[in-house]
CSV table of C-alpha atoms in Angstrom, one decimal:
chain,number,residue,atom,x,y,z
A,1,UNK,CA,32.0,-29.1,6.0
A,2,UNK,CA,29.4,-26.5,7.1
A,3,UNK,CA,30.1,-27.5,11.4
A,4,UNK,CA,29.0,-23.9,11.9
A,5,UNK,CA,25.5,-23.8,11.0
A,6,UNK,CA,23.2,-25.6,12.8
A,7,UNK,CA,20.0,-27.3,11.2
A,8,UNK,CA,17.5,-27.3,14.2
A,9,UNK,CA,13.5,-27.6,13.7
A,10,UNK,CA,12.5,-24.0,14.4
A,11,UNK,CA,15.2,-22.7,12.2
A,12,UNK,CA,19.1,-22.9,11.1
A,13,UNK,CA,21.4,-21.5,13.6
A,14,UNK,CA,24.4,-19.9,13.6
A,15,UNK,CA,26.4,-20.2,17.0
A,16,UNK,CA,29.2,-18.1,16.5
A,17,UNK,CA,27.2,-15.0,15.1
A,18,UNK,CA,24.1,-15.8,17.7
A,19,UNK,CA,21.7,-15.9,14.9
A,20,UNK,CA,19.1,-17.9,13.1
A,21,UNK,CA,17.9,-17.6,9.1
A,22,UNK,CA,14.0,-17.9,8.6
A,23,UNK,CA,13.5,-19.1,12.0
A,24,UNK,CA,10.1,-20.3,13.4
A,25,UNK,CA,9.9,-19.2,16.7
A,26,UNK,CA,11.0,-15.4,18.0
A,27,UNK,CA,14.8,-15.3,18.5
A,28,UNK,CA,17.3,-12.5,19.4
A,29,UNK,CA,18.6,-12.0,16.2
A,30,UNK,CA,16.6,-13.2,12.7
A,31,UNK,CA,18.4,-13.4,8.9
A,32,UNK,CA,15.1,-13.1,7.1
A,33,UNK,CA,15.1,-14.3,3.1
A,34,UNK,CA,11.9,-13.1,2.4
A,35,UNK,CA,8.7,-11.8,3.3
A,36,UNK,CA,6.2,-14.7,3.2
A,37,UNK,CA,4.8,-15.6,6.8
A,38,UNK,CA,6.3,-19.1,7.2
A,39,UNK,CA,9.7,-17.5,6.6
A,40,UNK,CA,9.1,-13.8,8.0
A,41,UNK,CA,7.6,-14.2,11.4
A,42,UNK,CA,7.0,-11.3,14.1
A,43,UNK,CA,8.4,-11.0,17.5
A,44,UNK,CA,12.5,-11.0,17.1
A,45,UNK,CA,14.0,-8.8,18.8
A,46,UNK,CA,16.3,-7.8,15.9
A,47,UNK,CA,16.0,-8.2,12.1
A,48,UNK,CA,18.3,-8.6,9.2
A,49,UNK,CA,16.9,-8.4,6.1
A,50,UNK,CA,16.6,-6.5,3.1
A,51,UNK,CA,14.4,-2.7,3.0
A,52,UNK,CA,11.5,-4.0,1.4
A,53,UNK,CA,11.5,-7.1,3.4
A,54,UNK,CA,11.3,-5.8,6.2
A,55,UNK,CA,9.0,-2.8,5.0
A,56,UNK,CA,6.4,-6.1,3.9
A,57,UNK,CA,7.1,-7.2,8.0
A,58,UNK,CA,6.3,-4.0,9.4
A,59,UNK,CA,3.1,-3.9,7.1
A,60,UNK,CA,2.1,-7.1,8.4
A,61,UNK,CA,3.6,-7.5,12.1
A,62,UNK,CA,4.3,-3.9,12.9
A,63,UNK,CA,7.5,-1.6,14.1
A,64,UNK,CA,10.2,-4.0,13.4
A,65,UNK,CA,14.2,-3.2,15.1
A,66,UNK,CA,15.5,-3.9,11.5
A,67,UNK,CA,18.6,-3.9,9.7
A,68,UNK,CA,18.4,-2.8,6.1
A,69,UNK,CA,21.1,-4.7,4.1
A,70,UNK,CA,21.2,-3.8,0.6
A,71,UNK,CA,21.7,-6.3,-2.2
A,72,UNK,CA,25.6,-7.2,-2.7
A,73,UNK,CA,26.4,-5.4,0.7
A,74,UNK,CA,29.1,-7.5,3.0
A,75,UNK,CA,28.5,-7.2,6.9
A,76,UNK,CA,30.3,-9.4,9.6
A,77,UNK,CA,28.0,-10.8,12.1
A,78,UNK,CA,30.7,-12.7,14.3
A,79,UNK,CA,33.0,-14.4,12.4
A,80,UNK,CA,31.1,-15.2,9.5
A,81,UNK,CA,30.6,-12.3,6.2
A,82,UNK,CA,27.2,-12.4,5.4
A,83,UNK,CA,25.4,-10.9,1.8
A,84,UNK,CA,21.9,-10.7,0.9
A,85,UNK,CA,21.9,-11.4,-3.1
A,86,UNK,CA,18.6,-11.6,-5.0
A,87,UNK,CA,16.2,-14.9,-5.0
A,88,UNK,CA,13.7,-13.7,-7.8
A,89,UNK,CA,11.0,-14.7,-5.6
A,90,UNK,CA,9.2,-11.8,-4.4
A,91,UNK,CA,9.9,-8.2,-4.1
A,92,UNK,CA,12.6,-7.8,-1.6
A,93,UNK,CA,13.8,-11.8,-1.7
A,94,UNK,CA,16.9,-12.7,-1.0
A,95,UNK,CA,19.6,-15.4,-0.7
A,96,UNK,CA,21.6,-15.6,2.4
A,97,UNK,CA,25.4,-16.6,1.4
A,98,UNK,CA,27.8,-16.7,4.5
A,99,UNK,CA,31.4,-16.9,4.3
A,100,UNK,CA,33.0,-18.3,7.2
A,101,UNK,CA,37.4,-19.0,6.3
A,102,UNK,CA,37.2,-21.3,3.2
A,103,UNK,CA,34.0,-22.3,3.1
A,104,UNK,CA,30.8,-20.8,1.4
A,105,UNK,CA,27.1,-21.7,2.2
A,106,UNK,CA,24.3,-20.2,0.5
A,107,UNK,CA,21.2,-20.8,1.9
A,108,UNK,CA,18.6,-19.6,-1.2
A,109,UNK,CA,14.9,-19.1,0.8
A,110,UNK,CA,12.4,-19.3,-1.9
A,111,UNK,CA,13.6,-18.6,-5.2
A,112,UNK,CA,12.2,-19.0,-9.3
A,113,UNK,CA,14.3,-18.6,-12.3
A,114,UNK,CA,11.6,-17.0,-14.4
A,115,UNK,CA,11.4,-13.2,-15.3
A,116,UNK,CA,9.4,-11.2,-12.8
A,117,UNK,CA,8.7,-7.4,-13.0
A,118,UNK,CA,8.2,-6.8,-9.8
A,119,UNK,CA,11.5,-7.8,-8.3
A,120,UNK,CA,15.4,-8.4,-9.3
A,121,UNK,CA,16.5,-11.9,-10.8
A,122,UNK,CA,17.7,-14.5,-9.0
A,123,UNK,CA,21.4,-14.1,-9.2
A,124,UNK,CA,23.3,-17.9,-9.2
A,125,UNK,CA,26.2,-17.8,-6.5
A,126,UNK,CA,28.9,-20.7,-6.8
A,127,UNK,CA,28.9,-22.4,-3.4
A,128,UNK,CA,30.0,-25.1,-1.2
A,129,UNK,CA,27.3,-26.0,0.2
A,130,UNK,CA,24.0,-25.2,-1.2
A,131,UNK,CA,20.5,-25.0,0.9
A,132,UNK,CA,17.7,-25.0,-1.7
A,133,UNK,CA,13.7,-25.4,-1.1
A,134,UNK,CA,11.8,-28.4,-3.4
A,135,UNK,CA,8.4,-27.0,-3.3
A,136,UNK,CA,7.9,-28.3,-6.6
A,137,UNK,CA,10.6,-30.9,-6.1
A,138,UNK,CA,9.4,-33.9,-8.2
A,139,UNK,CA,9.6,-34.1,-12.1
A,140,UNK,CA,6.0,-33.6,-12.7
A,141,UNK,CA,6.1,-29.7,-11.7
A,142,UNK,CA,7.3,-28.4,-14.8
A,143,UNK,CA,5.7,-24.3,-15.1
A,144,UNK,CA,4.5,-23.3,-18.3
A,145,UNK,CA,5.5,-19.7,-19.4
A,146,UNK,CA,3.7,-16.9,-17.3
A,147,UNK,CA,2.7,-15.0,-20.6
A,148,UNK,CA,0.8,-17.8,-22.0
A,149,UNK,CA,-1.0,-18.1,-19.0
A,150,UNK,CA,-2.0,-14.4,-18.8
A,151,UNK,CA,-2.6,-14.6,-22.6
A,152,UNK,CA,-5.5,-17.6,-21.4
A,153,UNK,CA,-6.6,-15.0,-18.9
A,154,UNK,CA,-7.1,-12.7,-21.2
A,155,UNK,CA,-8.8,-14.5,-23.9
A,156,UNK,CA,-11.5,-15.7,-21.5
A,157,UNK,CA,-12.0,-12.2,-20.3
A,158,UNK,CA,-12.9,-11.1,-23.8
A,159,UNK,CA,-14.9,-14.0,-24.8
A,160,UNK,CA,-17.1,-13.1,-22.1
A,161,UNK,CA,-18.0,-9.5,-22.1
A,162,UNK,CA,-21.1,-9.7,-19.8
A,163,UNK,CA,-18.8,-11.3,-16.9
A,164,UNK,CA,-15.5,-11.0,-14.8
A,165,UNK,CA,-12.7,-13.1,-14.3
A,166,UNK,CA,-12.4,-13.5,-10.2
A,167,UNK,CA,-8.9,-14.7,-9.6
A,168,UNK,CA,-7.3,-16.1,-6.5
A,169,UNK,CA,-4.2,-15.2,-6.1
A,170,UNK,CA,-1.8,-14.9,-2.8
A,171,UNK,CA,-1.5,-11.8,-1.3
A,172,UNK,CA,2.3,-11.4,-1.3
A,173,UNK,CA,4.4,-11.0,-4.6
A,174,UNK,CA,1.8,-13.4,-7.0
A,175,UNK,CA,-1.1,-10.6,-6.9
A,176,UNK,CA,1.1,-8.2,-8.1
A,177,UNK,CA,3.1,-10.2,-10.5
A,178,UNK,CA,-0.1,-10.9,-12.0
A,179,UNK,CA,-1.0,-7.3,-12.5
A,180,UNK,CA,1.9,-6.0,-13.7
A,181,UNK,CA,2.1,-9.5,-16.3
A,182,UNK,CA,-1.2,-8.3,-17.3
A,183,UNK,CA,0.2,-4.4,-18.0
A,184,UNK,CA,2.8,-5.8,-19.7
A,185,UNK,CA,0.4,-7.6,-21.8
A,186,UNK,CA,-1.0,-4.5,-22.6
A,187,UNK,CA,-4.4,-4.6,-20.3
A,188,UNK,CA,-4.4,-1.3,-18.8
A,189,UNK,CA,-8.0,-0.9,-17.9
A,190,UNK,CA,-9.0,-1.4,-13.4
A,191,UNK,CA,-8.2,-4.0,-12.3
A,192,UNK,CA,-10.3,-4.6,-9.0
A,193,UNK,CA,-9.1,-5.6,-6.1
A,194,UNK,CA,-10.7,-7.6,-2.4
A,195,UNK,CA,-9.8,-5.5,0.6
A,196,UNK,CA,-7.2,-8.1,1.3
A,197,UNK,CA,-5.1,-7.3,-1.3
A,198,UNK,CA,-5.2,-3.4,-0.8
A,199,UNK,CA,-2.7,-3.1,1.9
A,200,UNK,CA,0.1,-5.1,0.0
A,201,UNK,CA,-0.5,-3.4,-3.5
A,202,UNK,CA,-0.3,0.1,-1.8
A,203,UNK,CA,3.0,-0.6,0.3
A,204,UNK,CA,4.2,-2.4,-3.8
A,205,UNK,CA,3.4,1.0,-5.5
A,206,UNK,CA,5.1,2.9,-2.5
A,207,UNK,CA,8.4,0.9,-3.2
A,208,UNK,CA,8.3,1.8,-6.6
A,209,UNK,CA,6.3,-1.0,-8.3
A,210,UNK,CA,4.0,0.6,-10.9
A,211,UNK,CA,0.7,-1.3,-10.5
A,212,UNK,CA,-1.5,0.8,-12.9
A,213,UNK,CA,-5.4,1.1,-12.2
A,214,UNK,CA,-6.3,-0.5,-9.3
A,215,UNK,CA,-9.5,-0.1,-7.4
A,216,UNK,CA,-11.6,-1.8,-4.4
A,217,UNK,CA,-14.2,-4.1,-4.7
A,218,UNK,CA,-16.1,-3.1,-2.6
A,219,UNK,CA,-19.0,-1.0,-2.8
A,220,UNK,CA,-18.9,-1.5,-6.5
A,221,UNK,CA,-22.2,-2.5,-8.5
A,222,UNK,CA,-21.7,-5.6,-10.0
A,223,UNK,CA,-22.4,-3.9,-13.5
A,224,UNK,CA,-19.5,-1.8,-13.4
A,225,UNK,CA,-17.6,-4.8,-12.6
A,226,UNK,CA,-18.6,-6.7,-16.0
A,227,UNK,CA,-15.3,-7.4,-18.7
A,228,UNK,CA,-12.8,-6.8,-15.9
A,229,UNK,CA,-10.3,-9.0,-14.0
A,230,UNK,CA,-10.9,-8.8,-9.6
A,231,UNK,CA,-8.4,-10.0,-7.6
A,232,UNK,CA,-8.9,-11.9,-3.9
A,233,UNK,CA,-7.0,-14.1,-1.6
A,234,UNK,CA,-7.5,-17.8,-3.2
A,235,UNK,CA,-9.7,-18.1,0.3
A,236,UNK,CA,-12.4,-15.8,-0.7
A,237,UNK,CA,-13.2,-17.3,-4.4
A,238,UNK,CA,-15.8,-19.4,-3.6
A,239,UNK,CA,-16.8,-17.1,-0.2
A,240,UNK,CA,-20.3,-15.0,0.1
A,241,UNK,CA,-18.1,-12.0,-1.1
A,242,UNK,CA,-18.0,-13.5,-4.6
A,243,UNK,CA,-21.1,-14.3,-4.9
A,244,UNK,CA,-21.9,-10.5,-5.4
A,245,UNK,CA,-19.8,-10.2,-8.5
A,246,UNK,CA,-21.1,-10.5,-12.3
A,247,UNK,CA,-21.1,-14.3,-12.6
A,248,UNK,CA,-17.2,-14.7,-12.5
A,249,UNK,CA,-15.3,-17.0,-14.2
A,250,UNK,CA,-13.1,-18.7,-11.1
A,251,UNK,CA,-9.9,-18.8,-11.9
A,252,UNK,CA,-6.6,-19.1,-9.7
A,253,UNK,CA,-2.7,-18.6,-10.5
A,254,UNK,CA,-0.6,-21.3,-8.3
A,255,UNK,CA,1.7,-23.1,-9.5
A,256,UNK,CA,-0.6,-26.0,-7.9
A,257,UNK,CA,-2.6,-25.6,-10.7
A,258,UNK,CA,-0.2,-28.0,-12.6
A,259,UNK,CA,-2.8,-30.9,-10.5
A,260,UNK,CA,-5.9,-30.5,-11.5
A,261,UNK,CA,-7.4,-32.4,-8.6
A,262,UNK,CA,-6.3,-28.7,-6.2
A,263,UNK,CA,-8.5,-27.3,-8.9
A,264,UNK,CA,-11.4,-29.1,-8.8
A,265,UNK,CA,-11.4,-28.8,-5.1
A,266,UNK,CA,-11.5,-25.4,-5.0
A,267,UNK,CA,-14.1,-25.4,-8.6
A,268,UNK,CA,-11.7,-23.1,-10.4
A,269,UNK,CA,-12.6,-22.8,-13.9
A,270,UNK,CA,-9.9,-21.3,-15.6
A,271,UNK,CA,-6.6,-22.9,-13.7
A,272,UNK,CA,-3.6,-20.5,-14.7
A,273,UNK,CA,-0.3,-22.7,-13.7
A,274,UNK,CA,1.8,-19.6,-12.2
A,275,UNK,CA,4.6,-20.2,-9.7
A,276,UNK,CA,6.9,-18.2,-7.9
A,277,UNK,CA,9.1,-21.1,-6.9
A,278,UNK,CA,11.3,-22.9,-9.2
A,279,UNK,CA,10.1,-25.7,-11.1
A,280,UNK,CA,12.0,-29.5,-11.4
A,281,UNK,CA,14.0,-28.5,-14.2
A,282,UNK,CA,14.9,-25.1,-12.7
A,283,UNK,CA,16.0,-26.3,-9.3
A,284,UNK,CA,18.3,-29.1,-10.8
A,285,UNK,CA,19.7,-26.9,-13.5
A,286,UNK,CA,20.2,-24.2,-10.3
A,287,UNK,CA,22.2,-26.9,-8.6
A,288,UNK,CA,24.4,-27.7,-11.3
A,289,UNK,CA,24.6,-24.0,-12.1
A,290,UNK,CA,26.0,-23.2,-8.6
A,291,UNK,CA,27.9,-26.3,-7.8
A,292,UNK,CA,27.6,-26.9,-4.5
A,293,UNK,CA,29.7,-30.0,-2.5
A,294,UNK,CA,26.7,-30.8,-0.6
A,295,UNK,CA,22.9,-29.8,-1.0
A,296,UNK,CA,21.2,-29.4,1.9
A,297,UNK,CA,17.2,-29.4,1.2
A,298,UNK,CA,14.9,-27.4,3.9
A,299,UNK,CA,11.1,-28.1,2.9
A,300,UNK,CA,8.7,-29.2,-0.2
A,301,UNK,CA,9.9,-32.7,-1.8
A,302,UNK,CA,12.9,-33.4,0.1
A,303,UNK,CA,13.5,-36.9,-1.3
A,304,UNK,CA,13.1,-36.9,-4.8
A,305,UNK,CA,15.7,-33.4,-4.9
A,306,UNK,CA,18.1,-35.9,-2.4
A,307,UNK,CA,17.5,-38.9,-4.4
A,308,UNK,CA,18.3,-36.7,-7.9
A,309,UNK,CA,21.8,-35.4,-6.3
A,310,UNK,CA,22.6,-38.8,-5.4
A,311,UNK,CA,22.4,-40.5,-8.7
A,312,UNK,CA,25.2,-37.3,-9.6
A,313,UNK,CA,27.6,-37.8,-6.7
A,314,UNK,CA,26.3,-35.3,-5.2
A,315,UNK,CA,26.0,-35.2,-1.3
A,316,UNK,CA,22.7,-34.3,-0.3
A,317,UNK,CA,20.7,-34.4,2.8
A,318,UNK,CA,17.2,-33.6,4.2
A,319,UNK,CA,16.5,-31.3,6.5
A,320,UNK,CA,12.6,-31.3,7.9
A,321,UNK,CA,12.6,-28.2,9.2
A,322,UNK,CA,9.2,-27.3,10.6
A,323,UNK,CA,6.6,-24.4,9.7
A,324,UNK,CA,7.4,-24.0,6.0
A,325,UNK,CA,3.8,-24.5,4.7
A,326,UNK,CA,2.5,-25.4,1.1
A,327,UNK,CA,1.5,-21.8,0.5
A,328,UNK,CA,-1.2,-21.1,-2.1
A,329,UNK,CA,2.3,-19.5,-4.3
């Protein structure tokens, strides 16, 4: 089972369509899930991938030679059908399922089972073989709801008129999560953002995301700044550029908040446990969901996911791919 894909370091490989999903290192042809760096890397000379993926990879890498494939949409590459469906991750993510004769293999990129209104649901495809990411793969990670965390935001930003809450937050898909949890929370007043953030908020709003009052940082007296939320990369909260801001509460949505020694390390006050991966109940209820013959795992905590499929006659395997990072989610 599964003979025609390839696990390799740099990527997984498909021989008899000449291409590679998420691959490291610039190939001919690239099946991208997602746009995160460590899955969405420049320099291919041609691109599958869904519009707003590769709209995110043009933002960050430049003209791309992309193929647009819509959700749902079958295209043969080969001899194998291939369909982008959603992941839920981020705006544009996507599971890869290829059908090659009888056999089904869906490999799922980063994915969470949680509501997010700033991208489609992750929609559970039945599957022979099943290749699934553990970032949060041990039983420990288990995310509380999103709203109660924005609700602690929240609450700490009113209790403290006279100062701002600065939150780290990555660039891609959890910045703007966060702002439109907070609109949906009702908190419609500016929301200010670090230059970083700027490019991938505008390039959100232009693909339809409606992020509300958003304005720079910059420039901005640290008086006008007082009893509002400021967004930067997790990188800059304890930078010279904060220091300019109305003694900020540091906070920080990850879903490595859940270990309060990454907190400390970084002093975040106010640690807001917010993940855009799927937790350990979520990725073995996803498993059991879609069925899968074999789970094949690609990076994160390869061996308690393995050891868990095991113990349920499931075949399972590791595959230590290399270049999927620990990102700040």
């Amino acid at each position: 089972m599964g003979a025609w894909i390839e696990p390799h370091p740099q990527g997984l490989y498909l021989p008899s369509a000449d291409a590679w999903i998420d691959p490291s290192t610039p190939q001919r042809r690239a099946l991208v899930t997602h746009g995160h760096a460590d899955h969405a890397r420049g320099g291919h000379d041609a691109v599958l991938a869904t519009a707003e993926t590769i709209a995110i990879m043009e933002a960050r890498y430049g003209p791309q030679n992309g193929q647009a494939v819509a959700y749902g949409k079958s295209i043969r590459i080969g001899d194998i059908d291939v369909r982008f469906v959603p992941a839920g991750h981020v705006l544009g993510s996507a599971q890869i399922v290829l059908e090659r004769g009888p056999e089904r293999i869906v490999v799922s990129g980063d994915y969470k089972r949680r509501p997010d209104p700033t991208c489609p649901p992750f929609q559970p495809v039945p599957c022979d073989i099943f290749i699934t990411e553990a970032t949060f793969g041990l039983p420990v990670f288990r995310h509380p709801d999103a709203g109660s965390e924005v609700d602690r935001l929240l609450a700490a930003l009113h209790a403290n008129p006279d100062r701002c809450v600065l939150v780290g937050a990555y660039a891609l898909g959890k910045a703007q999560r966060l702002i439109m949890e907070l609109r949906g929370r009702g908190h419609h007043d500016p929301i200010y953002l670090h230059g970083a953030m700027q490019r991938l908020c505008d390039l959100y709003r232009a693909l339809g995301v409606p992020l509300g009052d958003l304005r720079p940082a910059t420039g901005i007296k640290a008086a006008d700044m007082k009893g509002h939320v400021v967004l930067c990369p997790p990188s800059a909260l304890n930078d010279r550029w904060s220091r300019r801001l109305p003694d900020p509460i540091t906070a920080m949505a990850s879903g490595w908040m859940r270990v309060r020694q990454r907190a400390r390390q970084r002093n975040v006050e106010l640690p807001l446990v917010m993940s855009d991966h799927a937790d350990w109940d979520e990725l073995t209820a996803t498993i059991l969901e879609v069925a899968p013959s074999e789970v094949w795992v690609t990076h994160g905590r390869e061996e308690a996911l393995v050891h868990w499929c095991h113990t349920r006659q499931i075949r399972a395997r590791a595959l230590d791919l290399i270049g999927f990072e620990d990102e700040d989610d």
